[in-house]
């Protein structure tokens, strides 16, 4: 794997030299200052790339080039916005960018209800609680028809939760859910969010899938020519929220997308944290079955809790089964002869970072810990396979060779 870390540009409290000292060879970043739907100009891309190179790092992966909401709903001047997207791809390719991440989640990017949930060791993590979402949806946002999205026990729990919160807690929950997390493409007030939900009134899951396919059919032929791999980030969390459909939540969703748009440029950002929220997503199996489409890896883990809640676990803990995932990635890398860009995703706020201003999920030390752990895990798996091949000699080339990295599930 090619080791990178996410960087949010010159305003990021984590500096480029910090990332280099953490052991990464590159960054994944974006022109976050450019409004959604606008063209990314070549000079701005080249300037940002030069800044990264001056720190001794590389930048070949964009995270993310946003897909405007009007493209997702096929409304307004959506066709002009697709032309803008295509021009941005041309400009990125001219600067040596060959992986472009995007998502097709309606309105909200990744969503959490707690940004500083305290763990037993005193570190802080991100957490999602379905009851808290329901409390916001039913009693603060007051979305019409929201009652139909929740069963009776959840509605009762949400009412109790809302009643127990004072004005400060309610405002904090509202801000956490809709104000925009690091890397999010939009931020809202509740009034604006309610209006925006209305723009999806006629867009159900089937129509959103069709719009996603239409977007890819418009941009993938050009991406093929440019040598760019477009990698879709899965839904986070991987299920509908606020009555809005989400259509990149399971292996079946992704396989259908690849079947409908078979272009080589149509790829996947495998986020083990997003997919891993669902116990029915077989993460190592997804690497094995979808490997030729994987162009970028987000490696993190979540711990599933009761009643649809989850929190960010340490990178090698939780429910992701990271040893099996990295073993599958190693098999893929050997089979295809390529190194896939990887970044340690959300880390805990810990140690000295507890006293610093940080982007939630993107403090330095928690991600540096994750990168070190993932690097060691990968090297251990690779060296074990190398030692086996050395010991067996010619026998190691057999399809039945015990040197094939086992699946440790």
Coordinates of N, CA and C in Angstrom, one line a residue, residues 167-328:
X167 N -31.1 23.6 26.2 CA -31.0 24.3 24.9 C -29.6 24.2 24.4
X168 N -28.6 24.2 25.2 CA -27.2 24.0 24.8 C -27.0 22.7 24.1
X169 N -27.5 21.6 24.7 CA -27.3 20.3 24.2 C -28.0 20.1 22.9
X170 N -29.2 20.7 22.8 CA -29.9 20.7 21.5 C -29.2 21.4 20.4
X171 N -28.7 22.5 20.7 CA -27.9 23.3 19.7 C -26.7 22.6 19.3
X172 N -26.0 21.9 20.2 CA -24.8 21.2 19.9 C -25.1 20.0 19.0
X173 N -26.2 19.3 19.2 CA -26.6 18.2 18.4 C -26.9 18.7 17.0
X174 N -27.7 19.7 16.9 CA -28.0 20.3 15.6 C -26.8 20.7 14.8
X175 N -25.8 21.4 15.5 CA -24.6 21.8 14.8 C -23.8 20.6 14.4
X176 N -23.7 19.6 15.2 CA -22.9 18.4 14.9 C -23.4 17.7 13.6
X177 N -24.7 17.6 13.5 CA -25.3 16.8 12.4 C -25.3 17.6 11.1
X178 N -25.5 18.9 11.1 CA -25.8 19.5 9.8 C -24.8 20.7 9.5
X179 N -24.0 21.1 10.4 CA -23.1 22.2 10.2 C -21.9 21.9 9.2
X180 N -21.6 20.6 9.0 CA -20.6 20.3 8.1 C -19.3 19.8 8.9
X181 N -19.0 18.5 8.7 CA -17.7 18.0 9.3 C -16.6 18.2 8.3
X182 N -15.3 17.9 8.8 CA -14.2 18.1 7.9 C -14.3 17.4 6.6
X183 N -14.1 18.1 5.5 CA -14.2 17.4 4.2 C -15.6 17.3 3.7
X184 N -16.6 17.7 4.5 CA -18.0 17.7 4.0 C -18.2 18.7 2.9
X185 N -19.1 18.4 2.0 CA -19.3 19.3 0.9 C -20.3 20.4 1.2
X186 N -21.1 20.3 2.2 CA -22.2 21.3 2.4 C -22.3 21.4 4.0
X187 N -22.8 22.6 4.4 CA -23.2 22.8 5.7 C -24.5 23.6 5.7
X188 N -25.4 23.4 6.7 CA -26.7 23.9 6.6 C -27.1 24.5 8.0
X189 N -28.2 25.3 8.0 CA -29.0 25.6 9.1 C -30.1 24.6 9.0
X190 N -30.9 24.4 10.1 CA -32.0 23.4 10.0 C -33.1 23.9 9.0
X191 N -33.3 25.2 8.9 CA -34.3 25.7 7.9 C -33.8 25.4 6.5
X192 N -32.6 25.7 6.3 CA -32.0 25.4 4.9 C -32.0 23.9 4.6
X193 N -31.7 23.1 5.6 CA -31.7 21.7 5.4 C -33.0 21.1 5.1
X194 N -34.1 21.6 5.8 CA -35.4 21.2 5.5 C -35.8 21.6 4.0
X195 N -35.4 22.7 3.6 CA -35.7 23.1 2.2 C -35.0 22.2 1.2
X196 N -33.7 21.9 1.6 CA -32.9 21.1 0.7 C -33.5 19.7 0.6
X197 N -34.0 19.2 1.7 CA -34.6 17.8 1.6 C -35.8 17.8 0.6
X198 N -36.5 18.9 0.6 CA -37.6 19.0 -0.4 C -37.2 18.9 -1.8
X199 N -36.0 19.2 -2.2 CA -35.5 19.0 -3.5 C -35.4 17.5 -3.9
X200 N -35.4 16.7 -3.0 CA -35.3 15.2 -3.2 C -36.7 14.5 -3.1
X201 N -37.8 15.3 -3.1 CA -39.1 14.8 -3.0 C -39.4 13.7 -4.0
X202 N -38.9 13.9 -5.2 CA -39.3 12.9 -6.3 C -38.1 12.0 -6.6
X203 N -37.1 12.0 -5.7 CA -35.9 11.1 -6.0 C -35.9 10.0 -4.9
X204 N -36.3 8.8 -5.4 CA -36.2 7.7 -4.5 C -34.9 6.9 -4.8
X205 N -34.7 5.8 -4.2 CA -33.4 5.1 -4.3 C -33.2 4.7 -5.8
X206 N -34.2 4.2 -6.5 CA -34.1 3.8 -7.9 C -33.7 4.9 -8.8
X207 N -34.3 6.1 -8.5 CA -34.0 7.2 -9.4 C -32.6 7.8 -9.1
X208 N -32.2 7.7 -7.8 CA -30.9 8.2 -7.4 C -29.8 7.3 -8.1
X209 N -30.1 6.0 -8.1 CA -29.2 5.1 -8.8 C -29.1 5.4 -10.3
X210 N -30.2 5.7 -10.9 CA -30.2 6.1 -12.3 C -29.4 7.4 -12.6
X211 N -29.6 8.3 -11.7 CA -28.9 9.6 -11.8 C -27.4 9.3 -11.6
X212 N -27.0 8.5 -10.7 CA -25.6 8.1 -10.5 C -25.0 7.5 -11.8
X213 N -25.7 6.6 -12.3 CA -25.3 5.9 -13.6 C -25.1 7.0 -14.7
X214 N -26.1 7.9 -14.8 CA -26.1 8.9 -15.9 C -24.9 9.8 -15.7
X215 N -24.6 10.2 -14.4 CA -23.4 11.0 -14.2 C -22.1 10.2 -14.7
X216 N -22.0 9.0 -14.3 CA -20.8 8.2 -14.7 C -20.7 8.0 -16.2
X217 N -21.8 7.8 -16.8 CA -21.8 7.6 -18.3 C -21.4 8.9 -19.0
X218 N -21.6 10.1 -18.3 CA -21.2 11.3 -18.9 C -19.7 11.6 -18.7
X219 N -19.1 11.1 -17.6 CA -17.7 11.5 -17.2 C -16.7 10.4 -17.4
X220 N -17.1 9.1 -17.4 CA -16.2 8.0 -17.4 C -15.4 7.9 -18.7
X221 N -16.1 8.1 -19.9 CA -15.3 8.0 -21.1 C -14.2 9.0 -21.2
X222 N -14.4 10.2 -20.7 CA -13.3 11.2 -20.6 C -12.2 10.7 -19.6
X223 N -12.7 10.2 -18.4 CA -11.7 9.8 -17.4 C -10.9 8.6 -17.9
X224 N -11.5 7.7 -18.7 CA -10.8 6.6 -19.4 C -9.6 7.2 -20.2
X225 N -9.9 8.2 -21.0 CA -8.9 8.8 -21.9 C -7.8 9.5 -21.1
X226 N -8.2 10.1 -20.0 CA -7.2 10.8 -19.2 C -6.4 9.9 -18.3
X227 N -6.8 8.7 -18.1 CA -6.1 7.8 -17.2 C -6.4 8.0 -15.8
X228 N -7.6 8.6 -15.5 CA -8.0 8.9 -14.1 C -9.0 7.8 -13.7
X229 N -8.8 7.4 -12.4 CA -9.8 6.4 -11.9 C -10.7 7.2 -10.9
X230 N -12.0 7.2 -11.2 CA -13.0 7.8 -10.3 C -13.4 6.8 -9.3
X231 N -13.2 7.1 -8.0 CA -13.5 6.1 -7.0 C -14.6 6.7 -6.1
X232 N -15.7 6.0 -6.0 CA -16.8 6.4 -5.2 C -16.6 6.0 -3.8
X233 N -16.9 6.9 -2.9 CA -16.8 6.7 -1.4 C -18.2 6.2 -1.0
X234 N -18.2 5.1 -0.2 CA -19.5 4.6 0.3 C -20.3 5.5 1.2
X235 N -21.5 5.3 1.4 CA -22.4 6.1 2.3 C -21.9 5.9 3.7
X236 N -22.0 7.0 4.4 CA -21.5 7.0 5.8 C -22.4 7.8 6.7
X237 N -23.3 7.2 7.4 CA -23.5 5.7 7.6 C -24.2 5.1 6.4
X238 N -24.0 3.8 6.3 CA -24.5 3.1 5.1 C -26.0 2.7 5.1
X239 N -26.8 3.6 5.4 CA -28.3 3.4 5.4 C -29.0 4.8 5.2
X240 N -30.2 4.8 4.8 CA -30.9 6.1 4.6 C -31.1 6.8 5.9
X241 N -31.0 8.2 5.9 CA -31.2 9.0 7.0 C -32.0 10.2 6.5
X242 N -32.9 10.8 7.4 CA -33.7 11.9 7.1 C -34.6 11.7 5.9
X243 N -35.0 10.5 5.7 CA -35.9 10.2 4.5 C -35.2 10.3 3.2
X244 N -33.9 10.4 3.2 CA -33.1 10.5 1.9 C -32.5 9.2 1.6
X245 N -32.6 8.8 0.3 CA -32.0 7.5 -0.1 C -30.5 7.5 -0.1
X246 N -29.9 6.3 0.1 CA -28.5 6.2 0.0 C -28.3 4.9 -0.8
X247 N -27.4 4.9 -1.8 CA -27.4 3.8 -2.7 C -26.0 3.2 -3.0
X248 N -25.0 3.6 -2.1 CA -23.7 3.0 -2.1 C -23.3 2.5 -0.7
X249 N -24.1 1.5 -0.3 CA -24.0 1.1 1.1 C -23.6 -0.4 1.2
X250 N -23.7 -1.2 0.2 CA -23.4 -2.6 0.3 C -22.6 -3.0 -0.9
X251 N -22.1 -4.3 -0.8 CA -21.4 -4.8 -2.0 C -22.3 -4.9 -3.2
X252 N -23.5 -5.3 -3.0 CA -24.5 -5.4 -4.1 C -24.7 -4.1 -4.8
X253 N -24.7 -3.0 -4.0 CA -24.9 -1.7 -4.6 C -23.7 -1.4 -5.5
X254 N -22.5 -1.7 -5.1 CA -21.3 -1.3 -5.8 C -21.2 -2.2 -7.1
X255 N -21.5 -3.5 -6.9 CA -21.4 -4.5 -8.0 C -22.4 -4.1 -9.1
X256 N -23.6 -3.6 -8.7 CA -24.6 -3.1 -9.7 C -24.1 -1.9 -10.4
X257 N -23.4 -1.0 -9.7 CA -22.9 0.2 -10.4 C -21.8 -0.2 -11.4
X258 N -21.0 -1.1 -11.1 CA -19.9 -1.5 -12.0 C -20.5 -2.3 -13.2
X259 N -21.5 -3.1 -13.0 CA -22.2 -3.8 -14.1 C -22.9 -2.8 -15.0
X260 N -23.4 -1.8 -14.5 CA -24.2 -0.8 -15.4 C -23.2 0.2 -16.1
X261 N -22.1 0.4 -15.4 CA -21.1 1.3 -16.0 C -19.7 0.6 -16.0
X262 N -19.4 -0.2 -17.0 CA -18.2 -1.1 -16.9 C -16.9 -0.4 -17.3
X263 N -16.9 0.9 -17.5 CA -15.7 1.6 -17.9 C -14.6 1.4 -16.8
X264 N -13.4 1.3 -17.3 CA -12.2 1.0 -16.4 C -12.1 2.1 -15.4
X265 N -12.5 3.3 -15.7 CA -12.3 4.4 -14.8 C -13.3 4.4 -13.6
X266 N -14.3 3.6 -13.7 CA -15.4 3.5 -12.7 C -14.9 2.6 -11.5
X267 N -14.4 3.3 -10.4 CA -13.8 2.5 -9.4 C -14.4 2.8 -8.0
X268 N -13.7 2.2 -7.0 CA -14.2 2.3 -5.6 C -13.1 2.7 -4.7
X269 N -13.6 3.6 -3.8 CA -12.8 3.9 -2.6 C -13.3 3.0 -1.5
X270 N -12.6 2.0 -1.1 CA -13.0 1.0 -0.1 C -12.8 1.6 1.3
X271 N -13.8 2.1 1.9 CA -13.7 2.6 3.2 C -14.2 1.6 4.2
X272 N -13.3 1.0 5.0 CA -13.7 -0.1 5.8 C -14.6 0.4 7.0
X273 N -14.4 1.6 7.4 CA -15.3 2.2 8.4 C -16.7 2.4 8.0
X274 N -16.9 2.9 6.8 CA -18.2 3.1 6.3 C -18.9 1.8 6.0
X275 N -18.3 0.9 5.2 CA -18.9 -0.4 4.9 C -19.0 -1.2 6.1
X276 N -18.1 -1.1 7.1 CA -18.0 -1.9 8.3 C -19.1 -1.7 9.3
X277 N -19.9 -0.6 9.2 CA -21.0 -0.3 10.1 C -22.0 -1.5 9.9
X278 N -22.1 -2.0 8.7 CA -23.1 -3.1 8.4 C -22.4 -4.4 8.6
X279 N -22.9 -5.2 9.4 CA -22.4 -6.6 9.7 C -22.5 -7.5 8.4
X280 N -23.4 -7.1 7.5 CA -23.6 -8.0 6.3 C -22.6 -7.6 5.2
X281 N -21.7 -6.6 5.4 CA -20.7 -6.4 4.4 C -19.4 -7.2 4.8
X282 N -19.0 -8.1 3.9 CA -17.9 -8.9 4.1 C -16.7 -8.2 3.6
X283 N -15.9 -7.5 4.4 CA -14.9 -6.6 4.0 C -13.7 -7.3 3.2
X284 N -13.1 -8.3 3.8 CA -12.1 -9.0 3.1 C -12.6 -9.6 1.8
X285 N -13.8 -10.2 1.8 CA -14.4 -10.7 0.6 C -14.6 -9.6 -0.5
X286 N -15.0 -8.4 -0.1 CA -15.1 -7.3 -1.0 C -13.8 -7.0 -1.7
X287 N -12.7 -7.0 -0.9 CA -11.4 -6.8 -1.5 C -11.1 -7.9 -2.6
X288 N -11.4 -9.2 -2.2 CA -11.1 -10.3 -3.1 C -12.0 -10.2 -4.4
X289 N -13.2 -9.8 -4.2 CA -14.2 -9.8 -5.4 C -14.2 -8.6 -6.2
X290 N -13.9 -7.4 -5.6 CA -14.0 -6.1 -6.2 C -12.6 -5.5 -6.4
X291 N -11.5 -6.3 -6.2 CA -10.2 -5.7 -6.1 C -9.7 -4.9 -7.3
X292 N -10.1 -5.4 -8.5 CA -9.6 -4.7 -9.7 C -10.3 -3.3 -9.8
X293 N -11.3 -3.0 -9.1 CA -12.0 -1.7 -9.1 C -11.5 -0.8 -8.0
X294 N -10.8 -1.3 -7.0 CA -10.4 -0.5 -5.8 C -9.2 0.3 -6.2
X295 N -9.4 1.6 -6.1 CA -8.3 2.6 -6.4 C -7.8 3.4 -5.2
X296 N -8.5 3.2 -4.1 CA -8.1 4.0 -2.9 C -8.7 3.3 -1.7
X297 N -7.9 3.3 -0.6 CA -8.3 2.6 0.6 C -8.4 3.6 1.8
X298 N -9.5 3.6 2.5 CA -9.7 4.3 3.8 C -9.7 3.1 4.8
X299 N -8.7 3.1 5.7 CA -8.6 2.0 6.6 C -8.9 2.5 8.0
X300 N -10.0 2.2 8.6 CA -10.4 2.5 10.0 C -11.4 1.4 10.4
X301 N -11.7 1.4 11.7 CA -12.7 0.5 12.2 C -13.7 1.2 13.0
X302 N -14.9 0.5 13.1 CA -15.9 1.0 14.0 C -16.3 -0.1 14.9
X303 N -16.8 0.2 16.1 CA -17.4 -0.7 17.0 C -18.9 -0.6 17.0
X304 N -19.6 -1.6 16.5 CA -21.0 -1.6 16.5 C -21.6 -1.7 17.9
X305 N -22.6 -0.9 18.2 CA -23.3 -0.9 19.5 C -24.8 -1.3 19.3
X306 N -25.5 -1.3 20.3 CA -26.9 -1.7 20.2 C -27.7 -0.6 19.6
X307 N -28.8 -0.9 19.0 CA -29.8 0.0 18.5 C -29.3 1.0 17.4
X308 N -28.4 0.4 16.5 CA -27.9 1.2 15.4 C -26.8 2.2 15.7
X309 N -26.3 2.2 16.9 CA -25.2 3.1 17.2 C -23.9 2.5 16.9
X310 N -22.9 3.3 16.7 CA -21.5 2.8 16.5 C -20.5 4.0 16.9
X311 N -19.3 3.6 17.2 CA -18.3 4.6 17.4 C -17.0 4.2 16.7
X312 N -16.1 5.2 16.5 CA -14.9 4.9 15.9 C -14.0 4.2 16.8
X313 N -13.5 3.0 16.4 CA -12.6 2.2 17.3 C -11.2 2.5 16.9
X314 N -10.2 1.9 17.6 CA -8.8 2.0 17.2 C -8.7 1.3 15.9
X315 N -7.7 1.6 15.1 CA -7.6 1.1 13.7 C -7.5 -0.4 13.6
X316 N -6.9 -1.1 14.6 CA -6.8 -2.6 14.5 C -7.8 -3.2 15.4
X317 N -8.7 -2.5 16.0 CA -9.7 -3.0 16.9 C -11.1 -3.0 16.2
X318 N -12.1 -2.9 17.1 CA -13.5 -2.8 16.6 C -13.9 -4.0 15.8
X319 N -14.8 -3.8 14.8 CA -15.5 -4.9 14.1 C -15.0 -5.0 12.6
X320 N -14.0 -4.3 12.2 CA -13.6 -4.3 10.8 C -12.9 -5.6 10.4
X321 N -12.2 -6.2 11.4 CA -11.4 -7.4 11.1 C -10.2 -6.9 10.2
X322 N -9.4 -6.0 10.7 CA -8.4 -5.3 9.9 C -7.3 -6.3 9.4
X323 N -7.0 -7.3 10.2 CA -5.9 -8.2 9.8 C -6.3 -8.9 8.5
X324 N -7.6 -9.4 8.5 CA -8.1 -10.1 7.3 C -8.2 -9.1 6.1
X325 N -8.5 -7.9 6.3 CA -8.6 -6.9 5.3 C -7.3 -6.6 4.7
X326 N -6.3 -6.4 5.5 CA -4.9 -6.0 5.0 C -4.3 -7.3 4.3
X327 N -4.6 -8.5 4.8 CA -4.1 -9.7 4.1 C -4.7 -9.8 2.7
X328 N -6.0 -9.4 2.6 CA -6.7 -9.5 1.3 C -6.1 -8.4 0.4

